[in-house]
Every structure is written in C-alpha cells, then in structure tokens.
mmCIF file of C-alpha atoms in Angstrom:
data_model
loop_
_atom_site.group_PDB
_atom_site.id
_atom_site.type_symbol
_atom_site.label_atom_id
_atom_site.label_comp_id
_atom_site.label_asym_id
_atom_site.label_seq_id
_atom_site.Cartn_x
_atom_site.Cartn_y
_atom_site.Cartn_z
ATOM 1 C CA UNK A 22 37.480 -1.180 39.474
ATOM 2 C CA UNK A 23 34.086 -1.997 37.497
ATOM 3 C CA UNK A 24 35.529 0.323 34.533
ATOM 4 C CA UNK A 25 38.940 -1.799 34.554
ATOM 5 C CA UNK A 26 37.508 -5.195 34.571
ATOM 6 C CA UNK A 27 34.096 -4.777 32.619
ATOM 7 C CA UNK A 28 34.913 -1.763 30.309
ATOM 8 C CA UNK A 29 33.657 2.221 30.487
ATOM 9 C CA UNK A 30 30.443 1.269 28.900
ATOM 10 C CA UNK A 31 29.092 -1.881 30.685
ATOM 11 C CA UNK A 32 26.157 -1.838 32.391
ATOM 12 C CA UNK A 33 27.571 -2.533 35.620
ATOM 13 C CA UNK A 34 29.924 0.456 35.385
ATOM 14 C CA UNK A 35 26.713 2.680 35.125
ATOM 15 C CA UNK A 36 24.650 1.625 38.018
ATOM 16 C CA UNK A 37 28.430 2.456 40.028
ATOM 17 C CA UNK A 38 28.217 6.007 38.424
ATOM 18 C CA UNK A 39 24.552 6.151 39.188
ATOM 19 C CA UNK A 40 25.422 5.403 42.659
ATOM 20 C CA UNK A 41 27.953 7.517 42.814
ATOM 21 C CA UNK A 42 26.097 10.513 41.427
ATOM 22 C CA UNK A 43 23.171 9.926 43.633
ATOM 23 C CA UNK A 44 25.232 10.304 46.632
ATOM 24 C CA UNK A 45 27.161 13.507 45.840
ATOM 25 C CA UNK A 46 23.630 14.723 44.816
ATOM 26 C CA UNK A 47 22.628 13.834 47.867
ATOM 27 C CA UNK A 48 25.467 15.622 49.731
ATOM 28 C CA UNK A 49 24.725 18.810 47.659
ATOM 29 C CA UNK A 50 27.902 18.008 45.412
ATOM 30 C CA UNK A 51 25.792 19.165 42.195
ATOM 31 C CA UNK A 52 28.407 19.787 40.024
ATOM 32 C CA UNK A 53 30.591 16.734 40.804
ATOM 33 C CA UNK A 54 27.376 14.334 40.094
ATOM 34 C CA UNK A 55 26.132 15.705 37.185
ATOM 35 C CA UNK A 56 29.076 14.478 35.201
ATOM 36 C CA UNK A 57 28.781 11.167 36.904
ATOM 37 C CA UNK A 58 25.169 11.128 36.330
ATOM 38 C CA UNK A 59 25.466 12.092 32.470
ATOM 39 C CA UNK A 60 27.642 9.432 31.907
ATOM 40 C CA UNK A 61 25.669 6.416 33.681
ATOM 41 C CA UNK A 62 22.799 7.970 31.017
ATOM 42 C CA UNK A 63 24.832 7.436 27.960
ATOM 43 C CA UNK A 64 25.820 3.986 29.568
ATOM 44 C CA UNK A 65 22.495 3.493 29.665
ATOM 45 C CA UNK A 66 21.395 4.154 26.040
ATOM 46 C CA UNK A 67 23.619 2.383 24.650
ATOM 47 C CA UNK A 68 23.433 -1.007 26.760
ATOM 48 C CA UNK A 69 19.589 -0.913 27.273
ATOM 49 C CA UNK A 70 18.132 1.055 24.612
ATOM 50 C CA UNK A 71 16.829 4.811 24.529
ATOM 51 C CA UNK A 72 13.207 3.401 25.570
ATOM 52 C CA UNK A 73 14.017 1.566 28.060
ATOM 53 C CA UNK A 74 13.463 1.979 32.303
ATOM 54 C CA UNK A 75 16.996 2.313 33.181
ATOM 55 C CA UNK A 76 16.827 5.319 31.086
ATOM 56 C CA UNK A 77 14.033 6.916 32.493
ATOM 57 C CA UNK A 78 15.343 6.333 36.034
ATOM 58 C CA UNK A 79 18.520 7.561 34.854
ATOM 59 C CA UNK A 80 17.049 10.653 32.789
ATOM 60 C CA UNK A 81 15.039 11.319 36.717
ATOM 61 C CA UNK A 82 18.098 10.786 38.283
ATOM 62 C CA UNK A 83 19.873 13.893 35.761
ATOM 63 C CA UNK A 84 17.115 16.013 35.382
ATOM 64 C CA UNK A 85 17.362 16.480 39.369
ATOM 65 C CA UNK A 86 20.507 17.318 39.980
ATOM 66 C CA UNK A 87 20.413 19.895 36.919
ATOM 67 C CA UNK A 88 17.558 21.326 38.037
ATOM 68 C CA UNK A 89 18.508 21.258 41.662
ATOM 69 C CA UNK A 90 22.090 23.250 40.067
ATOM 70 C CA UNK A 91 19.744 26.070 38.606
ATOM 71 C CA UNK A 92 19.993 24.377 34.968
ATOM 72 C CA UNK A 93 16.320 24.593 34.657
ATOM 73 C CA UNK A 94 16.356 24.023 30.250
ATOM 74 C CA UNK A 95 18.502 21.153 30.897
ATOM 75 C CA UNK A 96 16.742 19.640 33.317
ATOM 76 C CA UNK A 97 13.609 20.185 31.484
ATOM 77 C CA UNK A 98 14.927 18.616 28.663
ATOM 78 C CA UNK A 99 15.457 15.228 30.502
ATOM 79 C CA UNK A 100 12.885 15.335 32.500
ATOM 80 C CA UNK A 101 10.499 16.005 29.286
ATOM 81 C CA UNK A 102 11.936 12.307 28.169
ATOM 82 C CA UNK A 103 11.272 10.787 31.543
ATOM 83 C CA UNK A 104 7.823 11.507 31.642
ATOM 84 C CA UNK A 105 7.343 10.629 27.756
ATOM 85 C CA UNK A 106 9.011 7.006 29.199
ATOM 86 C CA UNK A 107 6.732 7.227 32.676
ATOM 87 C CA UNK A 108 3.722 6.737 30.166
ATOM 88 C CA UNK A 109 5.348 4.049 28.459
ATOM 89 C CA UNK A 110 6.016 2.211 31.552
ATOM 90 C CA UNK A 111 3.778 3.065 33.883
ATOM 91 C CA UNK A 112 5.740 4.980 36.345
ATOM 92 C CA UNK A 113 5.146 8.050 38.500
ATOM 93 C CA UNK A 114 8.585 9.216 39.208
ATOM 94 C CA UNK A 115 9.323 11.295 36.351
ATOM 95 C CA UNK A 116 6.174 12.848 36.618
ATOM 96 C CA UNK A 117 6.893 14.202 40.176
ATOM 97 C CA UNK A 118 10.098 15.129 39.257
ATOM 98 C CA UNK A 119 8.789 17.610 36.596
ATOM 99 C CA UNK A 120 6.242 18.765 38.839
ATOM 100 C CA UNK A 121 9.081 19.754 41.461
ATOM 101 C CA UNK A 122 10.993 21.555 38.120
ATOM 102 C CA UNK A 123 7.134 23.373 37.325
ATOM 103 C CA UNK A 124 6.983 24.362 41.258
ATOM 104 C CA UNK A 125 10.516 26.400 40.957
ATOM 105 C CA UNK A 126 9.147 27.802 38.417
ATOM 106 C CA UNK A 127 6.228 28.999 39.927
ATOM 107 C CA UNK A 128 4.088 27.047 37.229
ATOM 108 C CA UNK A 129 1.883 25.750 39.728
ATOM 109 C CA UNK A 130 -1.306 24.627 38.208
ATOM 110 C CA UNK A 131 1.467 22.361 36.009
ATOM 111 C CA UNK A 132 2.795 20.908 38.597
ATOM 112 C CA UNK A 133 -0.720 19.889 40.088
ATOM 113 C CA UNK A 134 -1.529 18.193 36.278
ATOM 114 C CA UNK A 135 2.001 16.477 36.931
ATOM 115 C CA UNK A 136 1.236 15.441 40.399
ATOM 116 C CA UNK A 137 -2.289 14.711 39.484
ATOM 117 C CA UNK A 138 -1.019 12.316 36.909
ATOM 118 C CA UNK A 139 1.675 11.031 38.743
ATOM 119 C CA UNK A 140 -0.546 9.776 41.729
ATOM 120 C CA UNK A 141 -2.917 8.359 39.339
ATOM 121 C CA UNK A 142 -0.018 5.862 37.632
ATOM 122 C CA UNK A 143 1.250 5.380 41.251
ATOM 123 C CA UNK A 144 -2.461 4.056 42.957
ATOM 124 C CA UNK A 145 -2.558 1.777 39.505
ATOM 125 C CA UNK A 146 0.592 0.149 39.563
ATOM 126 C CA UNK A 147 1.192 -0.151 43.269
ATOM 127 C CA UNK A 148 -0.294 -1.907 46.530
ATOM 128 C CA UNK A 149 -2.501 1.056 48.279
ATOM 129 C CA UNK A 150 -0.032 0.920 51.025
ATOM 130 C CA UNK A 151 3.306 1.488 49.462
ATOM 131 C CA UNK A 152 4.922 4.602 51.059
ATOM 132 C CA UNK A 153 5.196 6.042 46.841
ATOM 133 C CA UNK A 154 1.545 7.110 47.288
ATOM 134 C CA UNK A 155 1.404 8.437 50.710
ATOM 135 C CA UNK A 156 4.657 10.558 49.576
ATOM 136 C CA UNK A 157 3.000 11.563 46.167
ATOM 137 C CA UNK A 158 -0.337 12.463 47.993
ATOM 138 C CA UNK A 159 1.747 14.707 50.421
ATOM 139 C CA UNK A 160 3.573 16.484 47.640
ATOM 140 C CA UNK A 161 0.059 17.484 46.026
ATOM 141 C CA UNK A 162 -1.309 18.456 49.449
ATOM 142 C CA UNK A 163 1.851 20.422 49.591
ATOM 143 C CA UNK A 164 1.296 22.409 46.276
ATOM 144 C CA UNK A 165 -2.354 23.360 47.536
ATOM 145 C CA UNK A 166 -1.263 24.717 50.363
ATOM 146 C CA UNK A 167 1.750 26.450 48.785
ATOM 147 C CA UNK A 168 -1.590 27.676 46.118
ATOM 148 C CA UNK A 169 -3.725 28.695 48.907
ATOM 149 C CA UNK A 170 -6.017 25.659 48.445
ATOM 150 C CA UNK A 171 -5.693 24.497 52.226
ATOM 151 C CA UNK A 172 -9.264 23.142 52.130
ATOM 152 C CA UNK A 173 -8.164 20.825 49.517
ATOM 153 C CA UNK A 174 -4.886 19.561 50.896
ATOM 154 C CA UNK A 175 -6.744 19.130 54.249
ATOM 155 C CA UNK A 176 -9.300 16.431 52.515
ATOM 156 C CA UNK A 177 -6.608 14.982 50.231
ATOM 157 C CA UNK A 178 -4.373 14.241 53.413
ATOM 158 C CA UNK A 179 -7.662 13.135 55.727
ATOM 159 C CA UNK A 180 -8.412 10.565 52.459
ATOM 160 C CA UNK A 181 -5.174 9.176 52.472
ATOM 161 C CA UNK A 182 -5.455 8.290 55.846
ATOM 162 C CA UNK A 183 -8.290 6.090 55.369
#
C-alpha cells in the first residue's frame, strides 16, 4: 500500500520493509528478510543520507540477518559501516552487533574490545537504568564466561547490580 501511494523509495516505504524484515528475521525467515532488509537500506541512503542514523540502524538491522544466514563477509561489511556510524552518533548497537559476528568467529578478545566499547557509549548516552546497559553488561559477562574468565563476569554482573 505505502509503495502505491508514496512511491518505492519514500521513507515511509522503508521503515514498512524494515518492519517487515525484522519480523521474518525474527521468525528465522533469513533469506526472505534479507532482500527486504537490503532494500529499506538503499531507501535509506538515498532519503536520509549515507551518514545518517537510519542507516546505521538499518546497516545493524542487515548485517544480522546476513550474519545470522552464515554470510559472515557480508555481514562484516555492514556491520564495519555501522560501527564507523556508532562513533559518529554515539550509539552502542552496532558495536554489539559486531561483537556477536567476532564471537562466531571465535575472535573473542574482539568481541570483548567491541563489547567493551559498546557499554562504554551505552553508560554515556543513557540513564544508568535503561535495560540497553544491563543487556550489554550481560553479553560481556557472557563472553568471559564463554573465555573462561568466570571471576570476571561474576564481578561485572555483581556491579551491575548495584
């Protein structure tokens, strides 16, 4: 309907495709989103601007479901421009995102840089008890106990309880 009445390449018509990708990614329907997903990007670009934050969102939003379909180049590739955007803006996301690309890949101390980062941005930007940090603190506990570093995650878990 959006594409009929605003046009394949209003903005509008690529939040619907990002909404639409998101929840076949969600389902597990990789290779229906990425399409989907790929085109709300290009919407993107071209209504917003290549440095802008519905790009990076949107470049997140690809880079998981190719990674998440085994495309690991690919989704390195997008993810590699989300994070160059995350400093730009501020934002964590596309940080964690890599770090979960880095983890598959069994690059862990990477990931724990990304994560590092990525909780750094998030406890500067964000009220200390928005659910971003507690979530971003578990996924670095995670990674040192996945490393064998349960003495770490232990104190990083008790400290964000305080």
């Amino acid at each position: 309907i959006h594409e009929q009445t605003l046009g394949l390449e209003h903005n509008i018509t690529g939040i619907t495709a990002t909404n639409l990708g998101l929840l076949l990614l969600n389902q597990g329907s990789y290779v229906a989103s990425e399409p989907l997903l790929r085109r709300a990007l290009a919407i993107a670009k071209k209504a917003k601007g290549p440095n802008s934050e519905d790009v990076l969102a949107r470049c997140c939003n690809l880079g998981r479901v190719l990674r998440k379909a085994g495309k690991l180049a690919e989704a390195e590739i997008e993810l590699l421009k989300g994070v160059d955007l995350g400093e730009r803006f501020q934002k964590g996301r596309p940080f964690i995102e890599l770090s979960e690309l880095r983890v598959q890949q069994n690059q862990l101390d990477a990931a724990e840089i990304l994560l590092k980062r990525a909780l750094e941005i998030i406890r500067s930007t964000l009220p200390a008890s928005d659910e971003a940090i507690a979530e971003a603190v578990e996924k670095l506990a995670a990674l040192y106990d996945r490393m064998g570093r349960t003495a770490e995650a232990e104190a990083l878990r008790r400290s964000a309880d305080k």
